[in-house]
Coordinates of C-alpha atoms and ligand atoms in Angstrom, one line a residue:
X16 CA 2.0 12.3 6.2
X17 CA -1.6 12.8 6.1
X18 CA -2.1 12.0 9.9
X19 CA 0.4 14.3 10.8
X20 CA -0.6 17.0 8.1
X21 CA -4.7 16.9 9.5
X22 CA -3.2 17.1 13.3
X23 CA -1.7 20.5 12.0
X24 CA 1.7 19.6 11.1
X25 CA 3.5 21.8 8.4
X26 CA 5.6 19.0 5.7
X27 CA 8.6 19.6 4.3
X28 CA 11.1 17.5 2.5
X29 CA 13.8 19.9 3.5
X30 CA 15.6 18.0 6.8
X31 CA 17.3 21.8 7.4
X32 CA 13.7 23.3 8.3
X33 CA 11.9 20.3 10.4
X34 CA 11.8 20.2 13.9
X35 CA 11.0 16.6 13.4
X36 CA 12.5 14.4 11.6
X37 CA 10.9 11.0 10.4
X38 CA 13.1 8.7 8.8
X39 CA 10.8 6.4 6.5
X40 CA 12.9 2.8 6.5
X41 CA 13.1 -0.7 4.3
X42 CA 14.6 -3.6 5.6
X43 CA 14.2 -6.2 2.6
X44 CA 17.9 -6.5 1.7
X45 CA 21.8 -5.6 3.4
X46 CA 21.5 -2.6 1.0
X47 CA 18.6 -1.3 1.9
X48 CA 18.8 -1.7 5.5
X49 CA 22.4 0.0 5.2
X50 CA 20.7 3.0 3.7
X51 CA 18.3 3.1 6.0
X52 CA 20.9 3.6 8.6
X53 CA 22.9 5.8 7.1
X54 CA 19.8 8.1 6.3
X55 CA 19.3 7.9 10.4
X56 CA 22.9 8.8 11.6
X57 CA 22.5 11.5 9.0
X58 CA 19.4 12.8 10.3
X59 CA 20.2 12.5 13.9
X60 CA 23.2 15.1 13.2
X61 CA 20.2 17.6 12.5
X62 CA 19.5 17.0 16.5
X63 CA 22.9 17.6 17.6
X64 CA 24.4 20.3 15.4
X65 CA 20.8 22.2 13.8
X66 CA 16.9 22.7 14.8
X67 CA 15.6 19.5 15.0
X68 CA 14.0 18.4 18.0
X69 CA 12.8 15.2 17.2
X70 CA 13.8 12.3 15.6
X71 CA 11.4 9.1 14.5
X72 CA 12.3 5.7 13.1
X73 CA 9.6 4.3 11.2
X74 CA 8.7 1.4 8.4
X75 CA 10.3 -2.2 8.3
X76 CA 13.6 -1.3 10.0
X77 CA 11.7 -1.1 13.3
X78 CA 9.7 -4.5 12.6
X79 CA 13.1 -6.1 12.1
X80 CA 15.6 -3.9 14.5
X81 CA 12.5 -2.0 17.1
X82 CA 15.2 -2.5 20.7
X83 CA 18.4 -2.0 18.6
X84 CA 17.6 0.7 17.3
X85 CA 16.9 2.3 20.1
X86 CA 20.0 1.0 22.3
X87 CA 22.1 2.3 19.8
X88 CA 20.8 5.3 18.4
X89 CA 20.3 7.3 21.4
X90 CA 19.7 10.9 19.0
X91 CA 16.2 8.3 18.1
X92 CA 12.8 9.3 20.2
X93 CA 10.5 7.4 19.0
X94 CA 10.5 4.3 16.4
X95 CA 7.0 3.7 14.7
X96 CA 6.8 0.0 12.7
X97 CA 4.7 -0.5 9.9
X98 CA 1.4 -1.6 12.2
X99 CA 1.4 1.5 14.7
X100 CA 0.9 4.2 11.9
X101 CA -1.8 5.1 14.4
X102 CA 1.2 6.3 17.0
X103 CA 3.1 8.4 14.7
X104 CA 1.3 12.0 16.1
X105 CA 2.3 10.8 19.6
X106 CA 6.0 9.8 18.1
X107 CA 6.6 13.5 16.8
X108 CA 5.5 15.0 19.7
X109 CA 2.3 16.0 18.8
X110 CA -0.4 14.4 20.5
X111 CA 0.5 12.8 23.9
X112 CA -1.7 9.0 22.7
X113 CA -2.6 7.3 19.7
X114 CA -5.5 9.6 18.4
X115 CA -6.9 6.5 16.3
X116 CA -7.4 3.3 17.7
X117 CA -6.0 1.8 14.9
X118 CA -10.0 1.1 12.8
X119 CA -8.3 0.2 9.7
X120 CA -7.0 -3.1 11.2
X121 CA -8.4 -6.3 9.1
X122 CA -8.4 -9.4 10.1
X123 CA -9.1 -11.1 7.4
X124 CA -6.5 -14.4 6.3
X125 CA -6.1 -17.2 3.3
X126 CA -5.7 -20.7 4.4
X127 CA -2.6 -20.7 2.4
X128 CA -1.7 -18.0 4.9
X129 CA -3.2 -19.7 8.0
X130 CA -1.2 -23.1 7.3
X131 CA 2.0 -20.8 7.1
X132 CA 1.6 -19.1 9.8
X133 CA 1.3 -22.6 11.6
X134 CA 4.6 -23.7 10.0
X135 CA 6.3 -20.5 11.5
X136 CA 6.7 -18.6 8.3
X137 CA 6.0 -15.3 10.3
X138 CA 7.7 -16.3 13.3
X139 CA 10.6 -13.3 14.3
X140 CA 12.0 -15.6 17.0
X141 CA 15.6 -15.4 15.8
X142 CA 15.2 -11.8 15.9
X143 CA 16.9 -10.2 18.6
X144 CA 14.6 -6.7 19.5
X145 CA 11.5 -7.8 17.1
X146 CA 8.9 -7.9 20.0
X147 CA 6.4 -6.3 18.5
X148 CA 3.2 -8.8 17.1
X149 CA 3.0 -8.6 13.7
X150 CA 1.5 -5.7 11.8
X151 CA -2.5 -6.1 10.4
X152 CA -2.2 -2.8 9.7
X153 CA -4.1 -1.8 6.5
X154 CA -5.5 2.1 5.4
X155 CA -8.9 2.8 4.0
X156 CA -10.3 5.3 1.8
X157 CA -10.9 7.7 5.5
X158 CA -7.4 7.7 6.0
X159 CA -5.7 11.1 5.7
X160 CA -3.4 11.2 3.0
X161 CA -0.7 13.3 1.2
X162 CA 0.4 12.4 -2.2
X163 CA 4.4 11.8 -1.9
X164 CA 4.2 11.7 -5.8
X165 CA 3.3 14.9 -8.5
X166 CA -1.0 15.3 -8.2
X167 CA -1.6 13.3 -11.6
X168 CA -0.1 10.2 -10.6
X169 CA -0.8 8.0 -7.5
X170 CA 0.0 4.7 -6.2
X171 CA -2.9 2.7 -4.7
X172 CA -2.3 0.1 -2.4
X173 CA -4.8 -2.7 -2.8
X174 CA -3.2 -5.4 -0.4
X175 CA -0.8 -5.8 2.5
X176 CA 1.2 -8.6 3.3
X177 CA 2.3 -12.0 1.6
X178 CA 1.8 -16.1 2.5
X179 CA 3.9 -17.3 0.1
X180 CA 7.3 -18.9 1.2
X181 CA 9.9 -17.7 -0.9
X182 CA 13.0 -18.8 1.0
X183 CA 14.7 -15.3 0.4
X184 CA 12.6 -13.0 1.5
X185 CA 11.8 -11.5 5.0
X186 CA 8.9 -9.7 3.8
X187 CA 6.5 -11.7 5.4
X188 CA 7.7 -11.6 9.0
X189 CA 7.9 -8.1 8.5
X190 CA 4.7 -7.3 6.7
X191 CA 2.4 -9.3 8.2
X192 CA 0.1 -12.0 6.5
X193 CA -1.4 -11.4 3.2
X194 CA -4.9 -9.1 4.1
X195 CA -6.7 -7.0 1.2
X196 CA -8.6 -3.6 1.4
X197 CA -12.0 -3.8 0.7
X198 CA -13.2 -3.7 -2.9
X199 CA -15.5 -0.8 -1.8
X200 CA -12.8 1.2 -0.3
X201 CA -10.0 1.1 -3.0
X202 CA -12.7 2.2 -6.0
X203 CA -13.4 4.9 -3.2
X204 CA -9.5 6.3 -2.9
X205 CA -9.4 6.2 -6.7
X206 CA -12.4 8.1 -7.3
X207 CA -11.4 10.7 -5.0
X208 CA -8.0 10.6 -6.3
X209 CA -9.1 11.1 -9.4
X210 CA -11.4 13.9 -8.6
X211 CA -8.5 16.0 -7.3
X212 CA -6.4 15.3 -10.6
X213 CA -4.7 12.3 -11.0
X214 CA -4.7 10.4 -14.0
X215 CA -2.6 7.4 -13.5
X216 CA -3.1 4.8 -10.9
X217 CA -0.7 2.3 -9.7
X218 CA -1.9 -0.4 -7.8
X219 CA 0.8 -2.0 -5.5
X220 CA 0.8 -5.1 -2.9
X221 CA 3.4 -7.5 -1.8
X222 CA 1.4 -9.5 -4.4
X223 CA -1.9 -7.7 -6.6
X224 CA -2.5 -10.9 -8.0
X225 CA -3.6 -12.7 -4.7
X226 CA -6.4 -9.7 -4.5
X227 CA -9.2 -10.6 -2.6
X228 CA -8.8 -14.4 -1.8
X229 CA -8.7 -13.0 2.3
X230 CA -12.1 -11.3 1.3
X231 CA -13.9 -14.3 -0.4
X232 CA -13.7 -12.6 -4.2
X233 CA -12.8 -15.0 -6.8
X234 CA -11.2 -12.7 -9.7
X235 CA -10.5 -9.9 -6.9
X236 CA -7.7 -8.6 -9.3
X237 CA -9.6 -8.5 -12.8
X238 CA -12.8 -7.1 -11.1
X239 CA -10.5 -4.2 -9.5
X240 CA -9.7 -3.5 -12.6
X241 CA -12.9 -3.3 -14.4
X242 CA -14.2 -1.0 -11.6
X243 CA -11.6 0.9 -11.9
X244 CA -12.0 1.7 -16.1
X245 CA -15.0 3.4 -14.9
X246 CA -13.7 5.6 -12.8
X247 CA -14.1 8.7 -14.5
X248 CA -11.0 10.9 -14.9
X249 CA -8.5 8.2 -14.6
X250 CA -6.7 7.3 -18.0
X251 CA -3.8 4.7 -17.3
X252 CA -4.3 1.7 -14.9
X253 CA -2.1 -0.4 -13.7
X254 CA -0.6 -2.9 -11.5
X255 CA 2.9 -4.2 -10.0
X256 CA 4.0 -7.5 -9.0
X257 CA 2.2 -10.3 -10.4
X258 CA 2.7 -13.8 -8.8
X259 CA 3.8 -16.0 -12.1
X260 CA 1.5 -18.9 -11.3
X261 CA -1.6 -16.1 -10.7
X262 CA -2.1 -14.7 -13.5
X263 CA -4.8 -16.3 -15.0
X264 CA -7.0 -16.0 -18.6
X265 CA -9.6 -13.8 -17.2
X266 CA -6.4 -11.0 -16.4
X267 CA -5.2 -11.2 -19.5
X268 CA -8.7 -10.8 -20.9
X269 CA -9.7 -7.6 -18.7
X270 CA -5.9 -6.5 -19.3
X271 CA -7.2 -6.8 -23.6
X272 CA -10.8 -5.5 -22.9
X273 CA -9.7 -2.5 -20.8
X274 CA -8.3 0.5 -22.8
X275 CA -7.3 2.2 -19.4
X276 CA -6.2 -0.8 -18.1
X277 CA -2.4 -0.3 -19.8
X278 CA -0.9 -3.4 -21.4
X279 CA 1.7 -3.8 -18.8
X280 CA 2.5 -6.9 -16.5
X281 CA 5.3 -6.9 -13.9
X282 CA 6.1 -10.5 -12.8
X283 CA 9.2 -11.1 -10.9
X284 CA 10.1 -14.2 -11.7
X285 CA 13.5 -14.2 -9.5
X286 CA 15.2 -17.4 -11.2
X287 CA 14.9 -19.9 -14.4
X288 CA 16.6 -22.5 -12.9
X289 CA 13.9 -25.0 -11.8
X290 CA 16.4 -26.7 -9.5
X291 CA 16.7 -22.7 -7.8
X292 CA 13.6 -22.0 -8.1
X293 CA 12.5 -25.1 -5.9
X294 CA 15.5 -24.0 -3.6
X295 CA 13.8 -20.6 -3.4
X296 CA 10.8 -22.7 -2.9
X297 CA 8.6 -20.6 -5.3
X298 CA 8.1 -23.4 -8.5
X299 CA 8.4 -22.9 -12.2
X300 CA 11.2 -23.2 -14.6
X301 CA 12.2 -22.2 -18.0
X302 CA 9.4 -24.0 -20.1
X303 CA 6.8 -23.3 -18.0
X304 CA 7.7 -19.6 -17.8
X305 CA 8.3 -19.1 -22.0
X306 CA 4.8 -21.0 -22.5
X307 CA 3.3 -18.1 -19.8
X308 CA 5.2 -15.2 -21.4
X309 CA 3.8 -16.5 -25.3
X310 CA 0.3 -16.8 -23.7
X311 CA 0.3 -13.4 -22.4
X312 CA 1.6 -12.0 -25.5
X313 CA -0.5 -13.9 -27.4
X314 CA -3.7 -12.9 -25.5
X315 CA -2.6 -9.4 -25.4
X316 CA -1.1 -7.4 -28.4
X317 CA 1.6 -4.8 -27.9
X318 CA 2.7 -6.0 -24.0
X319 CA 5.1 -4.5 -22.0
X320 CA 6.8 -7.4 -19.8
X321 CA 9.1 -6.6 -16.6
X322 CA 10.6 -9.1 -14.1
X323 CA 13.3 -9.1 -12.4
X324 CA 15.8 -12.1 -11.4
X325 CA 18.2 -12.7 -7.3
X326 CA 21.7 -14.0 -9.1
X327 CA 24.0 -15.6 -6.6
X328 CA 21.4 -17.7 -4.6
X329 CA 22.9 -19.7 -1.9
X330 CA 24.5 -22.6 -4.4
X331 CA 23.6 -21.5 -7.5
X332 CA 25.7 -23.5 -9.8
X333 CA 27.6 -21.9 -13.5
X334 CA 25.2 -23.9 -14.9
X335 CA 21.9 -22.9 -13.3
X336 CA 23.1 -18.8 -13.9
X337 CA 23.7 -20.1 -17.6
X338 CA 20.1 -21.1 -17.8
X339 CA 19.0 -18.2 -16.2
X340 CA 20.9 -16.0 -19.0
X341 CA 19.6 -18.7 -22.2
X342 CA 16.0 -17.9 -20.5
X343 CA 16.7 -14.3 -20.3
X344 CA 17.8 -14.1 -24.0
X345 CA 14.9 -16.4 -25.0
X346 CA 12.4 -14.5 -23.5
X347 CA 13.0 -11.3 -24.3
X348 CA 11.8 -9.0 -21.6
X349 CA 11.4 -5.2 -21.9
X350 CA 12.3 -4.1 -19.0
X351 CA 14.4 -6.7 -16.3
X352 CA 16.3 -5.8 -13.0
X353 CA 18.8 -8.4 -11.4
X354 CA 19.5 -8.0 -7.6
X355 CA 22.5 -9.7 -6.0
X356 CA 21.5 -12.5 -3.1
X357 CA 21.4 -10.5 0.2
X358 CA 21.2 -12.7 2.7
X359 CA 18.5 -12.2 5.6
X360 CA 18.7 -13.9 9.1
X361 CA 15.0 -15.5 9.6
X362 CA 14.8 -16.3 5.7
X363 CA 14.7 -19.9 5.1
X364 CA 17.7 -19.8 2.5
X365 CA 20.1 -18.0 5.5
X366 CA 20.9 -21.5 6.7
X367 CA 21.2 -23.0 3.4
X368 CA 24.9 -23.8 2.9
X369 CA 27.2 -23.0 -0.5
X370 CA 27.1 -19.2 -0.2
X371 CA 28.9 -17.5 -3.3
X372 CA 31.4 -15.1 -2.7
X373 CA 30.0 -11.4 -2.8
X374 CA 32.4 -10.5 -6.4
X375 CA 31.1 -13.6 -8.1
X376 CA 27.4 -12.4 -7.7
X377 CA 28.1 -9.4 -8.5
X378 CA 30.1 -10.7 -11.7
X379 CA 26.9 -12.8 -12.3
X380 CA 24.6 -9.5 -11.7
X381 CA 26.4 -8.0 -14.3
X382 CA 26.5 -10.5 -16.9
X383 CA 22.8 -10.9 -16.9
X384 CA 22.3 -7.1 -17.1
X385 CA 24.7 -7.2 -19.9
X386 CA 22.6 -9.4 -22.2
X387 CA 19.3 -7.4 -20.6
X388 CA 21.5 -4.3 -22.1
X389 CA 21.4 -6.0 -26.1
X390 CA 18.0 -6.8 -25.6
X391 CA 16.6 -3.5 -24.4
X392 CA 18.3 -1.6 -27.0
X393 CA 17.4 -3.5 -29.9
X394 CA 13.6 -3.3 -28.3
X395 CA 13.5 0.5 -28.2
X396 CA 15.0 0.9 -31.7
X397 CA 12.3 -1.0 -33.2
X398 CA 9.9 1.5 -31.8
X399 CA 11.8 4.4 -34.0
X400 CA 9.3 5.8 -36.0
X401 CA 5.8 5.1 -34.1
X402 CA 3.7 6.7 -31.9
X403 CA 1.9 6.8 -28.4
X404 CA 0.2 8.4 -26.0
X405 CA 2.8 10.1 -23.6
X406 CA 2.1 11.9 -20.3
X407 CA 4.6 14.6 -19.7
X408 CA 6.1 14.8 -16.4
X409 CA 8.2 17.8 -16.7
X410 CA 11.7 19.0 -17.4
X411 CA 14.6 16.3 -17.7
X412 CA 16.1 15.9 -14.7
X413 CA 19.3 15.9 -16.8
X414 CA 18.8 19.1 -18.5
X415 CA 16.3 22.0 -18.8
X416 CA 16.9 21.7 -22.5
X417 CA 14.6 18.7 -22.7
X418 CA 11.2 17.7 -20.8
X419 CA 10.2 13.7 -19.9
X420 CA 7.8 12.2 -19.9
X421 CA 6.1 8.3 -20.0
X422 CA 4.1 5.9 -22.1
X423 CA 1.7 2.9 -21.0
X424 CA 5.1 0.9 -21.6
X425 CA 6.7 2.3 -18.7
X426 CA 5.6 2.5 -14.6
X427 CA 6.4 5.6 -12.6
X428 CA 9.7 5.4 -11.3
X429 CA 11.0 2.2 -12.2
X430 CA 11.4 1.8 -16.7
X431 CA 13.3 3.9 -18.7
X432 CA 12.2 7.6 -19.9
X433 CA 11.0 9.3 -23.0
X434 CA 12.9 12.5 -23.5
X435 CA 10.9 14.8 -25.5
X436 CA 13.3 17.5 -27.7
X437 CA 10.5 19.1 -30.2
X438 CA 7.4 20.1 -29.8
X439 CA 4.6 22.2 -32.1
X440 CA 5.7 25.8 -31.8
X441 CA 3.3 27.7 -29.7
X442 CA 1.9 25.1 -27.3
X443 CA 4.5 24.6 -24.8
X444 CA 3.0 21.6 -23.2
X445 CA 2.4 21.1 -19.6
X446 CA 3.3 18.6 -16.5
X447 CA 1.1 16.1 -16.1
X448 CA -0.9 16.3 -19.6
X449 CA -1.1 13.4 -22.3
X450 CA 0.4 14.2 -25.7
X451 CA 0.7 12.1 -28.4
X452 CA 4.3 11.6 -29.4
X453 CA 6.5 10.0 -32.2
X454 CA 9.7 8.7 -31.3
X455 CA 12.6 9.7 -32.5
X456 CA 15.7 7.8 -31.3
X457 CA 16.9 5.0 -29.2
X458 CA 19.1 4.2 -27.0
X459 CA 20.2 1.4 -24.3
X460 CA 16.7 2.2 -22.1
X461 CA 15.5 5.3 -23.2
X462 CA 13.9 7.0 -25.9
X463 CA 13.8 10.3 -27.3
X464 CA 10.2 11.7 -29.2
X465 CA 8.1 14.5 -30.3
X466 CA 5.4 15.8 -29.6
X467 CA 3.2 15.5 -32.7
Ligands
SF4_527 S1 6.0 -13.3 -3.1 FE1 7.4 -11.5 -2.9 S2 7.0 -10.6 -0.9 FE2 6.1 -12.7 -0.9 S3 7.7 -14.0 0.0 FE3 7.9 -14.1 -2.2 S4 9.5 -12.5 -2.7 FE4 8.7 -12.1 -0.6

């Protein structure tokens, strides 16, 4: 958007009004990629029956799908995968050639990732129409850029990539190896982010906690993050997807030290079950996760935990999904999301035998949320009665009656929200401002508070 938006282009979110259309894809999971196709055939009926001229594929769909696409598409023009950002002003018609030749490419790599890439852990080759290499693609702080998201939050990311072999996940064949941004360059994005306004940074990766191995930092993550409290302007700090076995004493211990830094760690765990998790070839199990989680909370008072768990992974027994629920209830988790198996051709587990049948994952999704449900509910009713810091993000999206807003316990987008119903008469408070708020009510993820 910023490429296109510097070469002149006018945005819009509204499909009705664009002359081209770019359809912005994910290809992790059958649900995604089934969205991402419907979005397309939807879009390309703009071509036929309104104004729009053009029509671009772009994002993972094209790493995974770049020929098919194409073949059977026809309405698409041009497809753009997630290394060629560079080509996206010649894609929509705008410039006849790539206007950059791609400077923000790194090639930086792990050994971890090296030996991987030896084993074939990026290879496409049962792909049919993957042909292009894979992406090193990675922005810097010159890159143009529009904010998708309202001007006091942003998302930074800090890392591209992943070399771990989760048997799942396609990720890696369609990201690329695991590469990080230069420390320089991502306290430069922030600090001019947070010049123009914002006041909450996210920092995203396929995995933040891996930050700056590629680049030769030891501590890349927690020295991020201690750059990054001194950004002036900013006020909440923090990072998504922690790798279990990465999160190490000196995180916890800027995490603790940081006030900006919010007490907040998101670690997918996927599974309990240490005979699944070796099947998903990630490590771990039960006890060894419940002594992390009671270090963590230990080292750091008041922390928010999220994970999220794959139910229904090629033969996962009743009795592996039980432990996965007795680990669920032990651990008690703030915030959890369970995603059903999807399987991927090219992930390792798509030729592991024993599939479940698609109702019993989903009867196994369910369950877990179920317990998740109890949990959560009982969590946010113990926080009746105190008080935080809240940033208002504007009116409810269920009702003008009330505005919403956000604590440190909860990431853009993804936890629960904090409806606000009262507030001092007179000072109508505003998007994007931090209040301090006492809350009110609970209910199964959300809360309701005042402004105080
Ligand atoms: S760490 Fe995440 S992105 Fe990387 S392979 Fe595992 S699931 Fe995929």
């Amino acid at each position: 958007m910023g490429m296109l938006a510097q070469a002149g282009a006018q945005l819009t979110p509204v499909a009705d009004d664009a002359d081209v259309i770019v359809v912005n894809t994910c290809s992790f999971i059958s649900t995604a990629q089934q969205e991402s196709v419907d979005t397309i055939l939807e879009m390309a009926r703009h071509k036929t029956e309104g104004k729009a001229q053009r029509l671009v594929v772009a994002g993972c769909m094209v790493e995974r799908f770049r020929d098919e696409i194409r073949k059977n598409i026809p309405e698409v023009d041009a497809v753009v995968g997630t290394g060629e950002l560079d080509k996206i002003l010649a894609a929509a018609g705008i410039a006849s050639e790539p206007v950059a030749p791609s400077p923000f490419n790194i090639l930086t790599s792990r050994p971890e990732g090296d030996h991987r890439r030896a084993q074939g852990r990026f290879a496409r080759d049962s792909w049919d129409g993957a042909v292009a290499d894979l992406p090193n693609y990675l922005y810097d702080e010159t890159t143009p850029r529009v904010l998708a998201t309202p001007g006091y939050t942003a998302y930074i990311k800090i890392a591209e990539g992943c070399d771990h072999p989760c048997s799942f996940c396609i990720i890696p064949q369609l990201r690329g190896q695991f590469r990080s941004r230069r420390f320089e360059s991502v306290i430069a994005e922030a600090e001019r982010l947070a010049r123009s306004g914002v006041r909450e940074i996210t920092l995203i990766g396929q995995d933040t906690t891996c930050y700056g191995e590629d680049l030769g930092l030891k501590d890349g993550l927690p020295l991020l993050l201690e750059k990054l409290s001194a950004v002036e302007g900013l006020r909440w700090i923090r990072f998504l997807y922690a790798y279990p076995n990465k999160i190490t004493g000196r995180l916890l211990e800027t995490i603790t030290r940081h006030e900006k830094v919010c007490s907040y760690i998101d670690v997918p765990l996927q599974h309990a079950s240490a005979g699944v998790l070796k099947r998903m070839k990630r490590g771990g199990g039960a006890d060894l996760f419940l002594r992390s989680i009671e270090k963590m909370r230990r080292a750091i008072p008041g922390l928010t935990m999220r994970t999220s768990f794959i139910v229904g992974f090629p033969g996962e027994s009743e009795k592996e999904f039980e432990e996965l629920c007795d680990f669920v209830e032990e651990a008690q988790f703030d915030w959890m999301g369970a995603f059903s198996y999807s399987d991927q051709e090219g992930a390792g587990a798509f030729d592991l035998g024993k599939k479940l049948p698609v109702r019993e994952i989903e009867r196994r999704r369910k369950h877990l949320m179920s317990i998740q449900k109890k949990i959560s509910r009982a969590k946010k009713k113990a926080l009746i009665g105190r008080e935080f810091d809240l940033l208002l993000t504007g009116s409810s999206e269920e009702t003008d009656l009330l505005l919403e807003g956000r604590t440190a316990m909860h990431a853009p987008e993804i936890d629960g929200k904090v409806f606000v119903n009262e507030y001092p008469e007179g000072n109508e408070p505003q998007e994007g401002e931090f209040y301090r708020c006492r809350v009110t009510e609970a209910h199964d993820y959300d809360l309701v508070a005042s402004l105080v």
